[in-house]
Short mmCIF file of C-alpha atoms in Angstrom, two decimals:
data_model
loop_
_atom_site.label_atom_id
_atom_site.label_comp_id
_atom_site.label_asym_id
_atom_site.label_seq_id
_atom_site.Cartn_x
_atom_site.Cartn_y
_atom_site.Cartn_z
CA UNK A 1 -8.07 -31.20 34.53
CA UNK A 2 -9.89 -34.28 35.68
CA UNK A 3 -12.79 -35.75 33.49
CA UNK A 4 -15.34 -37.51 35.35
CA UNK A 5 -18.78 -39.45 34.14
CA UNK A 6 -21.58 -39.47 36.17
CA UNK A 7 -23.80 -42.79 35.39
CA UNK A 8 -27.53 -42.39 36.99
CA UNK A 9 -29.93 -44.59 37.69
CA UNK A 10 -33.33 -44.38 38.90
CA UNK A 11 -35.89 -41.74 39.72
CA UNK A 12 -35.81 -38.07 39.33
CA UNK A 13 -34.68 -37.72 42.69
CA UNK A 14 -31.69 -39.58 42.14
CA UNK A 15 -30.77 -37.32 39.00
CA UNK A 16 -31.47 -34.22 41.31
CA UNK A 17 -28.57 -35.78 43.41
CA UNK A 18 -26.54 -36.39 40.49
CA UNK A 19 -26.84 -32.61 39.82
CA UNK A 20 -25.53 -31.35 43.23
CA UNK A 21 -22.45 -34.27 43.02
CA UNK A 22 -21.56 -32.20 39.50
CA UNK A 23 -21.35 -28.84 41.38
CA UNK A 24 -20.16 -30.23 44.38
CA UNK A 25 -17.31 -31.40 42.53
CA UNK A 26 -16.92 -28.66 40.44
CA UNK A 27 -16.12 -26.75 43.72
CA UNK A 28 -13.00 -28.50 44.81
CA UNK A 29 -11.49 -30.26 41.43
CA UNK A 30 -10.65 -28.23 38.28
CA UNK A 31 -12.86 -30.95 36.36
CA UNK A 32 -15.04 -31.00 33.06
CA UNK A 33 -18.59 -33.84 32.64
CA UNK A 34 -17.75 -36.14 29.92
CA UNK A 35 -20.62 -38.47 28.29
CA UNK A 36 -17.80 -40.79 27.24
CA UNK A 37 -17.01 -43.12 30.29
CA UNK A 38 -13.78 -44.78 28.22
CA UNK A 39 -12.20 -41.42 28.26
CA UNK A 40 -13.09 -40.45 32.00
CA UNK A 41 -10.67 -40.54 35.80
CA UNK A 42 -13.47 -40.93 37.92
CA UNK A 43 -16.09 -43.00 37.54
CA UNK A 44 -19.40 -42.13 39.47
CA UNK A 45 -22.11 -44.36 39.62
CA UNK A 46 -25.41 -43.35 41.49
CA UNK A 47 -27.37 -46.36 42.11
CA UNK A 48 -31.25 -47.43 42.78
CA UNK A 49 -31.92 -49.62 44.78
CA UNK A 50 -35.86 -50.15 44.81
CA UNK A 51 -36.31 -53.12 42.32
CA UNK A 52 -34.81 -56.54 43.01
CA UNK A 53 -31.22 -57.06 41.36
CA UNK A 54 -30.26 -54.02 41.49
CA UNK A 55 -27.05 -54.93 43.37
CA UNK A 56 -26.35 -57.61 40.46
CA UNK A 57 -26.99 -54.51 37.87
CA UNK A 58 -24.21 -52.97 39.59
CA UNK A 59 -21.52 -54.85 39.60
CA UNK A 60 -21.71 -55.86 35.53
CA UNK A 61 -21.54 -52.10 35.52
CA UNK A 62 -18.79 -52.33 37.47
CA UNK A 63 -16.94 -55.23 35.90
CA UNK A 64 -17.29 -53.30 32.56
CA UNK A 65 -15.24 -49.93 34.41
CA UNK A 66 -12.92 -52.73 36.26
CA UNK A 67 -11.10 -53.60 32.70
CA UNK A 68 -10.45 -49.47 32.15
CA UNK A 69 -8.97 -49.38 35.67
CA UNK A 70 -6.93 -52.66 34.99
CA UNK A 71 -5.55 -50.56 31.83
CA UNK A 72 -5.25 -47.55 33.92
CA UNK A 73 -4.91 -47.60 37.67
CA UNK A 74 -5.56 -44.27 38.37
CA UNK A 75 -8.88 -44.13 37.56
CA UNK A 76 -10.79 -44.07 40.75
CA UNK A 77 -14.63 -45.66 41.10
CA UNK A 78 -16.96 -44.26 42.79
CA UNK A 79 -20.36 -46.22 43.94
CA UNK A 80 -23.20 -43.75 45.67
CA UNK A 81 -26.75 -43.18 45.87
CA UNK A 82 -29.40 -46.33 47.64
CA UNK A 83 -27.64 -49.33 46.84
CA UNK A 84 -24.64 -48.31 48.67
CA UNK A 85 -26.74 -47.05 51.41
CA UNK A 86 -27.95 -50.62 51.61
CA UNK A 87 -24.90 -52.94 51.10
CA UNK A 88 -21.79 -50.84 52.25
CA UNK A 89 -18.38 -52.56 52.45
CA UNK A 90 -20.15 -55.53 50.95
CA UNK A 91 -19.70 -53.52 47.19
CA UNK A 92 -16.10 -53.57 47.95
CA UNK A 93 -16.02 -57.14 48.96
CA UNK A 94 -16.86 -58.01 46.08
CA UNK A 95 -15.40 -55.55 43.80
CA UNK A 96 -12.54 -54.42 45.94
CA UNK A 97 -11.21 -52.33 43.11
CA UNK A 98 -13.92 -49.46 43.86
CA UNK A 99 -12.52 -46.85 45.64
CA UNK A 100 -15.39 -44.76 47.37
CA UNK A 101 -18.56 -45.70 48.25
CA UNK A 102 -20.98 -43.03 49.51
CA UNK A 103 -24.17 -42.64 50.47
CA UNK A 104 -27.58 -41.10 49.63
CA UNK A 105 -26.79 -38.17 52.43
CA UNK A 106 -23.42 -37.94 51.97
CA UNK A 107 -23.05 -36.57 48.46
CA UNK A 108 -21.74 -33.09 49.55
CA UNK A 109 -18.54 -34.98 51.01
CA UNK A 110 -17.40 -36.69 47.68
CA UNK A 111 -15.43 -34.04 46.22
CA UNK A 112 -13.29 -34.53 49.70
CA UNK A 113 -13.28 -37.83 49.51
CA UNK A 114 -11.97 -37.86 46.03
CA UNK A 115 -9.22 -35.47 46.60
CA UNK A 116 -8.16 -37.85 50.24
CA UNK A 117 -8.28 -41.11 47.89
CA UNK A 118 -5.75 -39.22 45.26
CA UNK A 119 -3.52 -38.89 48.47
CA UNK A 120 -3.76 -42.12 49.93
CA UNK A 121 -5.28 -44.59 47.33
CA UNK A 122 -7.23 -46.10 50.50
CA UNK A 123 -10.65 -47.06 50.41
CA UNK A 124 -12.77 -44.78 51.68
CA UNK A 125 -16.26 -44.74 53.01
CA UNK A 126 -19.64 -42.89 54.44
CA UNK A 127 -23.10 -43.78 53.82
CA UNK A 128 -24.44 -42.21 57.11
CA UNK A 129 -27.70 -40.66 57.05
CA UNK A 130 -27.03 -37.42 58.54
CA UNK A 131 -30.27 -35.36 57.12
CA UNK A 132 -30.33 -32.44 54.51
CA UNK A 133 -26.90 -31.06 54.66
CA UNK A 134 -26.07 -32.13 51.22
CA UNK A 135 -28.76 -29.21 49.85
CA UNK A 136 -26.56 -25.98 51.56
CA UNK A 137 -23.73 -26.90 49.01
CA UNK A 138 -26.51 -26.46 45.92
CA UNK A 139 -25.04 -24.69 43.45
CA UNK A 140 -27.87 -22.39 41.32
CA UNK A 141 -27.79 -23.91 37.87
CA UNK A 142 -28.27 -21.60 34.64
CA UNK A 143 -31.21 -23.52 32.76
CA UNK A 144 -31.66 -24.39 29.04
CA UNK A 145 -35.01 -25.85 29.76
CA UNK A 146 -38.13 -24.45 30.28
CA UNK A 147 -39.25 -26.96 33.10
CA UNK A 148 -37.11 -28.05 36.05
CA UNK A 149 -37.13 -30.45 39.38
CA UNK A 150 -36.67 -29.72 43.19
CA UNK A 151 -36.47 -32.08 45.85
CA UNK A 152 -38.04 -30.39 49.01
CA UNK A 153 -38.09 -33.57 51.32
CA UNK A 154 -36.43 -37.57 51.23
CA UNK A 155 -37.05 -40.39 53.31
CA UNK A 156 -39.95 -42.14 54.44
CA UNK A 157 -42.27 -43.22 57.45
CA UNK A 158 -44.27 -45.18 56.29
CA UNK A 159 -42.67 -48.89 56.16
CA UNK A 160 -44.61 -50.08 53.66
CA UNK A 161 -43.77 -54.11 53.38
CA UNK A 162 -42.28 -54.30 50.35
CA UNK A 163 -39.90 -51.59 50.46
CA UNK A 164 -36.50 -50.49 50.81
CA UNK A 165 -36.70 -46.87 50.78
CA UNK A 166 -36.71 -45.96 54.85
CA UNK A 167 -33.80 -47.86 54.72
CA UNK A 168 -31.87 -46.42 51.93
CA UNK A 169 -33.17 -42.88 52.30
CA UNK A 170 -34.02 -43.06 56.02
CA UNK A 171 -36.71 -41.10 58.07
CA UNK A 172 -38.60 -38.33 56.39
CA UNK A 173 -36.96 -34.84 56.68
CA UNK A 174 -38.22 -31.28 54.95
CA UNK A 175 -35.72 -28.81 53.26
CA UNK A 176 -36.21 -25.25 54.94
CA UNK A 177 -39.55 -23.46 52.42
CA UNK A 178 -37.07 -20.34 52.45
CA UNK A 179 -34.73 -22.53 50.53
CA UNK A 180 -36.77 -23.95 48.27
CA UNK A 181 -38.26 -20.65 47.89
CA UNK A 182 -35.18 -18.87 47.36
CA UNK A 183 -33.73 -22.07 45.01
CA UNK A 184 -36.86 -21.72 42.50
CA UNK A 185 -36.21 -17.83 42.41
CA UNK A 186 -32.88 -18.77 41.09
CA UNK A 187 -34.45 -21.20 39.08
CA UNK A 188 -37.19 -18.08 37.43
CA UNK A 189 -34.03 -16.07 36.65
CA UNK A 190 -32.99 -18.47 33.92
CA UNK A 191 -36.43 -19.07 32.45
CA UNK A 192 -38.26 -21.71 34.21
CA UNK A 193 -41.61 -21.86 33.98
CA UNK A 194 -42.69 -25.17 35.69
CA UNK A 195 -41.55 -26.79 38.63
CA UNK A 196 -41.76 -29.76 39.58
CA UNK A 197 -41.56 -30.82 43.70
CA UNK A 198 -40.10 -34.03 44.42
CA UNK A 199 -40.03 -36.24 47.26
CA UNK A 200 -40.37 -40.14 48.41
CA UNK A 201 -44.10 -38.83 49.70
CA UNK A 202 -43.89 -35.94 48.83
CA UNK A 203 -47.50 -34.62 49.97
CA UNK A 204 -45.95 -35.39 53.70
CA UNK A 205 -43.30 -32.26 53.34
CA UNK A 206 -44.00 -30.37 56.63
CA UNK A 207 -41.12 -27.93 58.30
CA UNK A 208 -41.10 -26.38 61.70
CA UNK A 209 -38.79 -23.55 61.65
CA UNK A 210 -36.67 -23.98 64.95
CA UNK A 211 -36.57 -19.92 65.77
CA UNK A 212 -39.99 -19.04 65.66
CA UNK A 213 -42.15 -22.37 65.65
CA UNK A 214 -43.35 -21.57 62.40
CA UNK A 215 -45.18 -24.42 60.63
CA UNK A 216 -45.03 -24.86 57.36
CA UNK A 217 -47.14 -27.93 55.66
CA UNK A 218 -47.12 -29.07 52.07
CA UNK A 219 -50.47 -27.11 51.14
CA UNK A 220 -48.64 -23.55 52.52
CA UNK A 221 -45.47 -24.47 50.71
CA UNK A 222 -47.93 -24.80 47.21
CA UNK A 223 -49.23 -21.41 48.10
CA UNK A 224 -45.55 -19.41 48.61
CA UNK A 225 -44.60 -21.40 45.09
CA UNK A 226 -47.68 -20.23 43.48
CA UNK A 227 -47.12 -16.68 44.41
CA UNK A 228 -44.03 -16.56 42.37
CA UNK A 229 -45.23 -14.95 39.45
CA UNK A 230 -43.15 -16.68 36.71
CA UNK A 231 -43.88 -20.02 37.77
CA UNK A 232 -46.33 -20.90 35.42
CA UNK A 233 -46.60 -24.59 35.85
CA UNK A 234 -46.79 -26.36 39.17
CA UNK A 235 -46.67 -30.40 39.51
CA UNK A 236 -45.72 -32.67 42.42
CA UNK A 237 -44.44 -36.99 42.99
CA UNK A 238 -44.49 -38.90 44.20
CA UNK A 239 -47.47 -38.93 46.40
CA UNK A 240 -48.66 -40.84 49.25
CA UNK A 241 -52.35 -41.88 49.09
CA UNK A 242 -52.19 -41.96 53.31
CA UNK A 243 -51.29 -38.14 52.91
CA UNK A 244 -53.64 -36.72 50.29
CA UNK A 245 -56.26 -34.75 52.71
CA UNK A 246 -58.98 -32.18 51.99
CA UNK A 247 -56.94 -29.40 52.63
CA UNK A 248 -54.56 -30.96 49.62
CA UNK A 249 -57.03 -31.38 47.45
CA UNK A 250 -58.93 -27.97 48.20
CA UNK A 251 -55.52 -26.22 46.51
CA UNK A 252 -57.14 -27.37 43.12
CA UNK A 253 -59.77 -24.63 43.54
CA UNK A 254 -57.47 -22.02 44.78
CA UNK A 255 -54.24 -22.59 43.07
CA UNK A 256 -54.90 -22.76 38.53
CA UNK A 257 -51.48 -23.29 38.21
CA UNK A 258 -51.80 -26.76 39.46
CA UNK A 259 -51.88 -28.70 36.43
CA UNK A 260 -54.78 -31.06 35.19
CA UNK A 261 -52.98 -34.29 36.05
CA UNK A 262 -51.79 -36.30 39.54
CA UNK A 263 -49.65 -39.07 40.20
CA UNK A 264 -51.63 -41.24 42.72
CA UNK A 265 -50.00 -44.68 43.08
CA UNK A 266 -52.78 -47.25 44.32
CA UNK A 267 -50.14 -50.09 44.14
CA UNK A 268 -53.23 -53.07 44.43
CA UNK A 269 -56.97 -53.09 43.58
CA UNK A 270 -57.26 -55.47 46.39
CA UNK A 271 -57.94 -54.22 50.31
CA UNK A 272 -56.63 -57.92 51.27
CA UNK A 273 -53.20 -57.03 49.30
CA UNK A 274 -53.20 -53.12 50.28
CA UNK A 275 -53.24 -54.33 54.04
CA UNK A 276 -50.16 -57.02 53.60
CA UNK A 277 -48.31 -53.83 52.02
CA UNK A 278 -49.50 -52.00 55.08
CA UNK A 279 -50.03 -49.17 53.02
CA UNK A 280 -52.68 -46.91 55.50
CA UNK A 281 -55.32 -47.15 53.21
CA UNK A 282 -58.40 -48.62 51.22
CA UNK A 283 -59.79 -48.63 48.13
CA UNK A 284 -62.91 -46.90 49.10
CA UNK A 285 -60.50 -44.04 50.53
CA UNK A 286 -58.50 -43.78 47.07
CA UNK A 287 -61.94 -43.82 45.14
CA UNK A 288 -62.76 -40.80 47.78
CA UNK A 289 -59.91 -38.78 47.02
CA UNK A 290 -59.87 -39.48 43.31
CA UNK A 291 -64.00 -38.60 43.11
CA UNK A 292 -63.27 -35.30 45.18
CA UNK A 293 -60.69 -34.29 43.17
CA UNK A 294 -62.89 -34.87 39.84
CA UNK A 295 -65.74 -32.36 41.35
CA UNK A 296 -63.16 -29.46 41.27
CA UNK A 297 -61.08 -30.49 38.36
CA UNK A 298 -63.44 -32.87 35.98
CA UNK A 299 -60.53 -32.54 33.42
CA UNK A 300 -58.24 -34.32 35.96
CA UNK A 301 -56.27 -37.48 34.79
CA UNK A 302 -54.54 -39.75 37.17
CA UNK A 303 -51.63 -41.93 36.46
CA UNK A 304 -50.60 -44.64 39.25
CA UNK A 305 -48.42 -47.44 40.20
CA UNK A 306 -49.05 -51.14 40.41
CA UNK A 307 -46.58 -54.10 42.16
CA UNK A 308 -48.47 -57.28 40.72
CA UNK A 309 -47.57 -60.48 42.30
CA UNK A 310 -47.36 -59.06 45.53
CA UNK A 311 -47.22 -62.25 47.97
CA UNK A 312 -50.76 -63.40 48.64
CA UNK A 313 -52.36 -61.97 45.43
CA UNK A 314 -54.94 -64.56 44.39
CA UNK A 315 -56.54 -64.15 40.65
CA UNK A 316 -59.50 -62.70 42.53
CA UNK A 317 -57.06 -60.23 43.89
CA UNK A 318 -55.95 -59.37 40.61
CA UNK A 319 -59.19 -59.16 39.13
CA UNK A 320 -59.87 -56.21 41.60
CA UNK A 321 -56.87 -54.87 40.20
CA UNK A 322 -58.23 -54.72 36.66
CA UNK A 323 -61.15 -53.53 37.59
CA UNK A 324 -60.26 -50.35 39.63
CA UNK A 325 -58.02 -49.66 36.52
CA UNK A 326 -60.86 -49.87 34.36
CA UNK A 327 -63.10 -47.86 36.93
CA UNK A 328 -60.75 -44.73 37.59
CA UNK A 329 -59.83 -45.06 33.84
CA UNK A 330 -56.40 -44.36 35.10
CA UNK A 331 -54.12 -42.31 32.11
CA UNK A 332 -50.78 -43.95 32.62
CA UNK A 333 -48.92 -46.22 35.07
CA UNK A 334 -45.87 -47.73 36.14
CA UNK A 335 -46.03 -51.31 36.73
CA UNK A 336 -43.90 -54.29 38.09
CA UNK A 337 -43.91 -57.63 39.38
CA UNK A 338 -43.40 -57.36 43.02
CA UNK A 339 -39.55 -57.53 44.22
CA UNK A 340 -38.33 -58.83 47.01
CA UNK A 341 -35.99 -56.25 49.12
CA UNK A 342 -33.78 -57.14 51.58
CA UNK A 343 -34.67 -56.48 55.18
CA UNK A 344 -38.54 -56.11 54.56
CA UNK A 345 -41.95 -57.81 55.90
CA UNK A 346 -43.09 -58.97 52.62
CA UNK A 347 -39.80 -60.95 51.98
CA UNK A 348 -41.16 -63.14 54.76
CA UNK A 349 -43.94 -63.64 53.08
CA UNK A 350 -45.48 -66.82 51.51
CA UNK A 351 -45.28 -66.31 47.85
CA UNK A 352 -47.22 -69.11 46.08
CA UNK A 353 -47.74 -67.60 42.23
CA UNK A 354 -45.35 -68.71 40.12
CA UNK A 355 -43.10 -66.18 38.01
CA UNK A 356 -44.49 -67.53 34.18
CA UNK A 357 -48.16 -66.48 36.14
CA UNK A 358 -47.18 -63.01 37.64
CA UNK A 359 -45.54 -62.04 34.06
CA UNK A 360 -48.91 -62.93 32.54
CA UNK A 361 -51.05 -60.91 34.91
CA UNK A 362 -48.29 -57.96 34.09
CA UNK A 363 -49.03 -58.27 30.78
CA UNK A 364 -52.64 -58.40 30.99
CA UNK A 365 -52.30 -55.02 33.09
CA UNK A 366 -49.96 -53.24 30.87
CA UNK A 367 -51.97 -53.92 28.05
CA UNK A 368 -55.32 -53.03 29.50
CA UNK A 369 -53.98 -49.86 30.39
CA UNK A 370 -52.20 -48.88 27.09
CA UNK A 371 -55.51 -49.18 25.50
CA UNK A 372 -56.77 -46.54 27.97
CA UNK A 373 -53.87 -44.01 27.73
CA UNK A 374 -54.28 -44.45 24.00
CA UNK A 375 -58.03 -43.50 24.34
CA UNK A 376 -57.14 -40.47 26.04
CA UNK A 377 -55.20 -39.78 23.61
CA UNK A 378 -57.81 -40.15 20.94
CA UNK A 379 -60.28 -37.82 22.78
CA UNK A 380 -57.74 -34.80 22.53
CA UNK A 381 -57.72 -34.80 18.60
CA UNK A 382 -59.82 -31.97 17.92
CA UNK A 383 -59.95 -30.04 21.61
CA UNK A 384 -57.62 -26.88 22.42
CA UNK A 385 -54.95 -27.50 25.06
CA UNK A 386 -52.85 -24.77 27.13
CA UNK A 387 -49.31 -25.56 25.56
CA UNK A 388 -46.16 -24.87 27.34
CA UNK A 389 -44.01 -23.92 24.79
CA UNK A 390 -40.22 -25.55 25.23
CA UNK A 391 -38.30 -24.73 22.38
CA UNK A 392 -37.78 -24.92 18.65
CA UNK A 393 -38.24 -28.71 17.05
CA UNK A 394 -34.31 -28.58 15.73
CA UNK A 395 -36.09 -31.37 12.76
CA UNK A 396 -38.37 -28.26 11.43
CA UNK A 397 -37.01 -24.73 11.04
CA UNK A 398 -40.62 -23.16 11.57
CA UNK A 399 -42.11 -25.61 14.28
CA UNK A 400 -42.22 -25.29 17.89
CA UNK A 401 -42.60 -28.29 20.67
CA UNK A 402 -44.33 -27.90 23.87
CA UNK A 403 -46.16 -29.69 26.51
CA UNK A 404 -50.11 -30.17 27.66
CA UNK A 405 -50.83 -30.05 31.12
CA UNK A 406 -51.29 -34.10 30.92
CA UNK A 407 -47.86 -34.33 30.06
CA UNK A 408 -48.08 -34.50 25.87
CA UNK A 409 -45.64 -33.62 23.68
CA UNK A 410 -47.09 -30.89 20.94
CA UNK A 411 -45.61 -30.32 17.93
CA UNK A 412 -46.82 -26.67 16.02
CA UNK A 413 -45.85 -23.82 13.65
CA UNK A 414 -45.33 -20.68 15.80
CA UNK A 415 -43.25 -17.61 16.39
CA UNK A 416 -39.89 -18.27 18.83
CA UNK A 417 -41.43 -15.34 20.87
CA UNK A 418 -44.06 -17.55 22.43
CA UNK A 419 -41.17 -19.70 23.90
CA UNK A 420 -41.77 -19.86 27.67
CA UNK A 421 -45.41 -19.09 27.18
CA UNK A 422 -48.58 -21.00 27.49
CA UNK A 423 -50.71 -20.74 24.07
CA UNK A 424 -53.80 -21.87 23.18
CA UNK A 425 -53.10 -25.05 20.33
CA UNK A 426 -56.21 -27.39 18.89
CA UNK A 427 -54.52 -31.02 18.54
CA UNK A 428 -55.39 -31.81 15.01
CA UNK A 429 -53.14 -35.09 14.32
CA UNK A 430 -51.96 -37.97 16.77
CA UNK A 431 -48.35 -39.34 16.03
CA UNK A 432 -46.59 -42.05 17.73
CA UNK A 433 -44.90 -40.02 19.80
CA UNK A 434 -46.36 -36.73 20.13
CA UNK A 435 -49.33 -34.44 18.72
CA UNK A 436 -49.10 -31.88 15.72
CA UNK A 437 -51.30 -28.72 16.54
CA UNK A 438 -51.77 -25.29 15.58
CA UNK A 439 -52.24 -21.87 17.29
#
């Protein structure tokens, strides 16, 4: 019986992949997950590799497993997921006590690989990008939680300047819909009531079925999911701005089980900045697609990303940044100072704002759009929300937590029959973390 620990970073995608690696393994080595990495013969680490020093984040991650291997040299390391799509034998260069190093695509083949470096203690590697294959060794998962993820496409097209993602992830390639179909049926069986579709751009999922020429875009794959009556819930990232169309945002008419809230990322206020990033589109577009969006669903809120500092980006630049924040009113966002990435435009760049400047104009950002997050927050004190109920709050024997459809935690008395249900709860106190309701 081996024990293995499974460290993950990065976005949900990555922890999707982290899932199939655990029943991948689970196939081929009598093996039990361990949360305690001290007490663990393989060490898996599945990496990110989108923000600058990651590769230094990985190897003080690895020097802290090196001293457990020095004790024990049986142990075997494993490094996956973008960063080793990106540097290859370089990992082992410099840490040439890792054992496997595999890639993004190849995730299906560690469990061999494993068993081949038990044989031969060589190193062994594969970081080809060789499509999809890793999704037909999915193992259907029985679910404790009421909500649950699904990557239905990876990879990009776009080449936006500052990114490493065609590169780690390659070209963008669609899962079959009668998988992802048939995976979310699984998925209803054990109680799921909201999905949630991943994907680099994910609004760019399109699959032409090789037997019959069947086409099958992102809006048609929303439709087949919404016809599954248990699916309550439907939400989708990240999108592409280049990608969101009229027949996209039409579905918020047709389909209610959409939920009231989109991630849009606008990355830049600035047309100057959005056309260094070569990112397809304007601000008057983005305004377009957000405005349309509000006529069908005036409840809508939109969360976003923003890279500040981008090379180029004046303070007039930024100011255009604040200001489209302040003008979509934007709910939530994620937001960095721009990275450089290996083997991208912007890296080539000029870059004349100093670091002590961009950390001020991240500030400035971050706080400006706190405030607003915490005045939509305010505004739901008082108003009824559809609640997805989760599960019992284990701190209160007679209190229930749930979800809004913007994403809140909700904290209420109830009965444990309304578990898996939406209900009807009026927010009547704002904590730090969460809202307290009732029915």
């Amino acid at each position: 019986m081996k024990r293995i620990y499974i460290k993950t970073w990065g976005c949900q995608m990555n922890e999707y992949d982290s899932f199939i690696i655990k029943k991948v393994i689970k196939k081929k080595i009598k093996c039990k997950i361990t949360k305690k990495y001290k007490k663990a013969d393989i060490l898996i680490l599945n990496t990110c590799s989108v923000r600058e020093k990651a590769q230094e984040k990985l190897f003080h991650q690895l020097g802290r497993w090196k001293k457990l291997k020095h004790k024990n040299k049986k142990i075997i390391i494993a490094v996956g997921g973008c960063v080793a799509n990106q540097e290859g034998i370089n990992i082992y260069k410099r840490a040439p006590y890792v054992d496997i190093i595999f890639g993004t695509q190849t995730i299906h083949k560690l469990s061999n690989m494993i068993v081949e470096n038990y044989k031969t203690r060589n190193l062994l590697i594969n970081t080809k990008l060789i499509g999809l294959k890793k999704f037909n060794y999915y193992s259907y998962k029985k679910q404790t939680n009421i909500k649950s993820y699904i990557t239905i496409m990876e990879g990009c097209n776009k080449k936006c300047t500052f990114c490493i993602v065609p590169t780690t992830r390659g070209k963008e390639i669609s899962r079959s819909y009668k998988e992802i179909i048939l995976e979310i049926k699984h998925m209803v069986q054990n109680n799921i009531k909201e999905i949630i579709l991943l994907g680099q751009n994910v609004n760019s999922y399109f699959y032409k079925d090789k037997k019959n020429g069947y086409i099958c875009k992102f809006s048609k794959l929303l439709y087949k999911i919404s016809e599954i009556e248990e699916i309550q819930r439907i939400r989708f990232i990240t999108s592409h701005p280049k990608d969101f169309n009229n027949e996209i945002i039409n579905l918020y008419k047709k389909i209610p089980k959409l939920v009231n809230f989109l991630h849009l990322p606008i990355q830049s206020g600035s047309n100057k900045i959005l056309k260094l990033m070569k990112r397809g589109y304007n601000i008057k577009k983005y305004k377009n697609i957000v405005n349309k969006i509000l006529k069908i669903r005036p409840n809508m809120q939109i969360s976003s990303d923003f890279i500040i500092g981008f090379p180029g980006e004046t303070k007039k630049d930024f100011y255009k940044t604040k200001k489209i924040i302040s003008e979509i009113n934007f709910d939530n966002s994620f937001s960095f100072i721009y990275s450089k990435r290996p083997n991208t435009y912007a890296n080539k760049l000029l870059d004349n704002t100093t670091l002590e400047e961009k950390k001020i104009r991240l500030h400035k950002i971050q706080k400006m759009i706190s405030y607003q997050t915490m005045q939509w927050n305010r505004k739901m004190i008082g108003t009824i929300q559809n609640v997805l109920v989760h599960n019992k709050n284990n701190n209160f024997s007679k209190k229930l937590i749930g979800t809004t459809e913007n994403n809140r935690t909700v904290c209420f008395n109830g009965n444990e029959n309304t578990i898996g249900k939406i209900v009807p709860v009026k927010i009547t106190k704002m904590k730090r973390k969460y809202f307290e309701g009732n029915i």
